Tab-separated table of C-alpha atoms in Angstrom:
chain	number	residue	atom	x	y	z
A	272	MET	CA	57.243	6.267	113.921
A	273	SER	CA	55.179	8.418	116.228
A	274	GLU	CA	58.284	9.054	118.353
A	275	THR	CA	60.083	10.377	115.274
A	276	LYS	CA	57.218	12.776	114.515
A	277	ILE	CA	57.154	14.047	118.118
A	278	SER	CA	60.929	14.419	118.129
A	279	THR	CA	60.877	16.335	114.820
A	280	ALA	CA	58.084	18.589	116.067
A	281	LYS	CA	60.059	19.407	119.232
A	282	GLU	CA	63.182	20.136	117.179
A	283	SER	CA	61.313	22.367	114.738
A	284	ARG	CA	59.728	24.220	117.661
A	285	ARG	CA	63.156	24.631	119.268
A	286	GLY	CA	64.603	25.799	115.955
A	287	PHE	CA	61.796	28.299	115.518
A	288	PHE	CA	62.170	29.699	119.044
A	289	GLY	CA	65.949	29.766	118.661
A	290	SER	CA	65.714	31.660	115.372
A	291	PHE	CA	63.015	33.950	116.746
A	292	SER	CA	65.117	34.701	119.836
A	293	ALA	CA	68.145	35.487	117.677
A	294	TRP	CA	66.140	37.807	115.413
A	295	LEU	CA	64.516	39.489	118.418
A	296	ALA	CA	67.905	40.039	120.075
A	297	ALA	CA	69.309	41.453	116.829
A	298	ALA	CA	66.335	43.810	116.434
A	299	VAL	CA	66.568	45.034	120.040
A	300	GLY	CA	70.337	45.497	119.667
A	301	ALA	CA	69.868	47.439	116.447
A	302	VAL	CA	67.282	49.738	118.027
A	303	ILE	CA	69.476	50.293	121.073
A	304	GLY	CA	72.570	50.892	118.901
A	305	VAL	CA	70.931	53.049	116.243
A	306	GLY	CA	69.388	55.463	118.751
A	307	PRO	CA	72.678	56.897	120.047
A	308	VAL	CA	74.148	56.936	116.539
A	309	CYS	CA	71.183	58.983	115.263
A	310	VAL	CA	71.382	61.392	118.203
A	311	GLY	CA	75.137	61.770	117.655
A	312	LEU	CA	74.716	62.455	113.946
A	313	TYR	CA	71.934	64.945	114.594
A	314	THR	CA	74.079	66.818	117.121
A	315	PHE	CA	77.123	66.758	114.835
A	316	ILE	CA	75.197	68.122	111.869
A	317	MET	CA	72.677	70.466	113.472
A	318	GLU	CA	74.574	72.022	116.391
A	319	PRO	CA	76.856	74.242	114.256
A	320	LEU	CA	73.881	75.376	112.198
A	321	ARG	CA	72.094	76.499	115.363
A	322	LYS	CA	75.164	78.566	116.331
A	323	LYS	CA	75.244	80.745	113.213
A	324	GLN	CA	75.478	83.989	115.171
A	325	MET	CA	78.298	84.867	117.520
A	326	PRO	CA	77.578	87.246	120.354
A	327	ARG	CA	77.462	90.814	118.989
A	328	LYS	CA	80.602	91.838	120.863
A	329	GLU	CA	82.552	88.959	119.293
A	330	ARG	CA	81.064	89.397	115.826
A	331	ASP	CA	81.822	93.103	115.589
A	332	GLY	CA	85.359	93.063	116.930
A	333	GLY	CA	84.367	94.829	120.123
A	334	SER	CA	82.665	97.720	118.313
A	335	SER	CA	79.051	98.776	118.529
A	336	ASP	CA	79.127	99.454	114.758
A	337	PRO	CA	78.910	96.366	112.521
A	338	GLY	CA	82.078	95.672	110.547
A	339	PHE	CA	84.345	97.866	112.691
A	340	PHE	CA	87.176	96.288	114.661
A	341	ARG	CA	89.085	97.674	117.627
A	342	VAL	CA	92.660	98.233	116.484
A	343	ALA	CA	94.608	100.548	118.765
A	344	SER	CA	94.623	103.433	121.166
A	345	VAL	CA	95.147	106.870	119.603
A	346	ASP	CA	98.280	107.193	121.764
A	347	GLU	CA	99.830	104.153	120.028
A	348	ILE	CA	99.753	105.878	116.616
A	349	ALA	CA	102.862	107.860	115.746
A	350	THR	CA	102.780	111.232	114.009
A	351	ASP	CA	103.925	111.095	110.354
A	352	VAL	CA	105.303	107.554	110.808
A	353	PRO	CA	103.039	104.657	109.820
A	354	ARG	CA	102.626	101.812	112.253
A	355	ARG	CA	101.361	98.365	111.317
A	356	PHE	CA	98.529	96.863	113.381
A	357	THR	CA	97.009	93.400	113.078
A	358	ILE	CA	93.218	93.126	112.935
A	359	VAL	CA	92.265	90.454	115.463
A	360	ALA	CA	88.748	89.111	115.923
A	361	ASP	CA	86.839	85.933	116.546
A	362	LYS	CA	85.907	83.947	113.445
A	363	LEU	CA	83.019	81.593	112.871
A	364	ASP	CA	82.514	79.246	109.969
A	365	ALA	CA	79.828	76.594	109.543
A	366	TRP	CA	81.510	74.281	112.046
A	367	ASN	CA	84.076	76.084	114.180
A	368	PHE	CA	84.363	79.085	116.467
A	369	MET	CA	87.944	80.383	116.550
A	370	LYS	CA	88.862	83.010	119.118
A	371	ASP	CA	91.347	85.825	118.441
A	372	GLN	CA	92.258	85.108	114.817
A	373	ALA	CA	94.278	87.477	112.601
A	374	LEU	CA	92.000	88.755	109.828
A	375	GLY	CA	94.590	91.001	108.224
A	376	ALA	CA	96.632	94.117	108.927
A	377	VAL	CA	96.516	97.881	108.430
A	378	TYR	CA	98.841	100.871	108.643
A	379	LEU	CA	97.702	103.728	110.870
A	380	GLN	CA	99.345	107.138	110.970
A	381	LYS	CA	98.387	110.612	112.091
A	382	ASN	CA	99.457	114.000	110.826
A	383	GLU	CA	100.484	117.088	112.808
A	384	ALA	CA	96.817	118.097	113.145
A	385	GLY	CA	96.028	114.712	114.715
A	386	ASP	CA	93.992	113.389	111.770
A	387	ILE	CA	94.356	109.617	111.452
A	388	SER	CA	94.752	107.776	108.127
A	389	CYS	CA	94.351	104.048	107.601
A	390	TYR	CA	95.769	102.011	104.699
A	391	HIS	CA	95.384	98.336	103.855
A	392	THR	CA	98.663	96.405	103.891
A	393	THR	CA	97.771	94.496	100.716
A	394	CYS	CA	99.254	95.837	97.480
A	395	PRO	CA	96.492	96.552	94.926
A	396	HIS	CA	98.641	95.105	92.135
A	397	ALA	CA	98.910	91.392	92.991
A	398	GLY	CA	98.037	91.060	96.672
A	399	CYS	CA	101.484	90.970	98.268
A	400	SER	CA	102.003	92.700	101.599
A	401	VAL	CA	103.517	96.188	101.472
A	402	ALA	CA	106.089	97.315	104.018
A	403	TYR	CA	106.905	100.775	105.298
A	404	GLU	CA	110.571	101.636	104.714
A	405	GLN	CA	111.830	104.378	106.963
A	406	ASP	CA	114.858	105.229	104.771
A	407	SER	CA	112.676	106.272	101.825
A	408	ASN	CA	109.690	107.242	104.028
A	409	ALA	CA	107.382	105.292	101.702
A	410	TYR	CA	105.519	102.014	101.345
A	411	HIS	CA	107.132	99.370	99.114
A	412	CYS	CA	105.864	96.078	97.743
A	413	PRO	CA	108.648	93.485	97.377
A	414	CYS	CA	106.878	91.430	94.694
A	415	HIS	CA	106.818	93.788	91.686
A	416	ASN	CA	108.349	96.996	93.082
A	417	SER	CA	105.166	98.978	93.566
A	418	SER	CA	105.759	102.013	95.775
A	419	PHE	CA	103.420	104.414	97.538
A	420	ASN	CA	103.770	107.772	99.277
A	421	LEU	CA	102.675	108.156	102.898
A	422	ASP	CA	99.323	109.466	101.658
A	423	GLY	CA	98.830	106.175	99.756
A	424	SER	CA	99.329	107.686	96.288
A	425	LYS	CA	101.425	105.827	93.710
A	426	LEU	CA	105.128	106.655	93.705
A	427	GLU	CA	107.344	106.290	90.626
A	428	ASN	CA	110.729	104.710	91.387
A	429	GLY	CA	113.576	106.291	89.447
A	430	GLY	CA	111.754	106.324	86.130
A	431	SER	CA	110.377	102.781	86.397
A	432	THR	CA	106.640	102.338	85.996
A	433	ASN	CA	104.649	101.558	89.105
A	434	PRO	CA	102.671	98.388	88.240
A	435	SER	CA	99.934	99.013	90.802
A	436	PRO	CA	96.646	99.872	89.084
A	437	ARG	CA	95.528	102.196	91.911
A	438	PRO	CA	96.762	103.856	95.119
A	439	LEU	CA	96.877	101.967	98.413
A	440	ASP	CA	93.382	101.110	99.603
A	441	THR	CA	92.117	103.320	102.401
A	442	LEU	CA	89.854	102.014	105.139
A	443	GLU	CA	87.192	103.854	107.105
A	444	ILE	CA	88.010	104.590	110.738
A	445	LYS	CA	86.111	105.804	113.776
A	446	VAL	CA	87.561	107.133	116.992
A	447	ASP	CA	85.720	106.548	120.248
A	448	GLU	CA	86.441	109.772	122.115
A	449	ALA	CA	85.380	108.286	125.462
A	450	THR	CA	87.949	105.475	125.350
A	451	ASN	CA	90.437	107.093	122.918
A	452	THR	CA	90.215	103.928	120.794
A	453	VAL	CA	90.517	103.620	117.009
A	454	PHE	CA	88.115	101.276	115.202
A	455	VAL	CA	88.675	100.255	111.569
A	456	LYS	CA	86.082	99.014	109.091
A	457	TYR	CA	88.218	96.191	107.758
A	458	GLU	CA	87.525	94.871	104.260
A	459	ASP	CA	89.550	93.053	101.627
A	460	TYR	CA	89.530	94.356	98.056
A	461	TYR	CA	90.098	92.727	94.681
A	462	THR	CA	93.607	93.226	93.341
A	463	GLY	CA	94.695	93.953	89.778
A	464	ARG	CA	91.788	96.360	89.141
A	465	HIS	CA	91.723	100.120	88.653
A	466	ASP	CA	88.586	100.464	90.768
A	467	LYS	CA	88.407	99.595	94.462
A	468	VAL	CA	85.844	96.780	94.868
A	469	ALA	CA	85.291	94.954	98.164
A	470	LYS	CA	85.336	91.162	98.109
């Protein structure tokens, strides 16, 4: 009988140490495994939030003035003939930095005096893209037949009503005389409204 008690005591001690060892190993494994997971999650979540600001040069499209983007050289702009230019800049959202992305497009033209005009390519009626047609020397929207003169004013087509609520949207420009470069303050505007309101 005493041998049975000793044997049971040894087995219960072995069972306890076996269970304790298993629990200890599981706890150590969990601590070792959870650490890298926590660091990875922290980096994944917090790193983009720390990078909210792009370098000034990237953020401002190469201009020293906020909101202005480098578009073209003055020599690239034809006299009395609009030319379409794509606005390209780096974009940053909460998670990603994307280099050289198309933000939109503009038409640039200069008159005989050398004054430069800039028009948004988006039709103010419904947001379609307008195209310059050389035959009629005017801007036309293919969606609902809106038409615009070279100065951006609404053009009536053979008695039909122009559905656009306002002229083409103009954009502010600056010319850097030192580099002969045109910068455009690019903004998108709400369509379908009589007043020009930036988004």
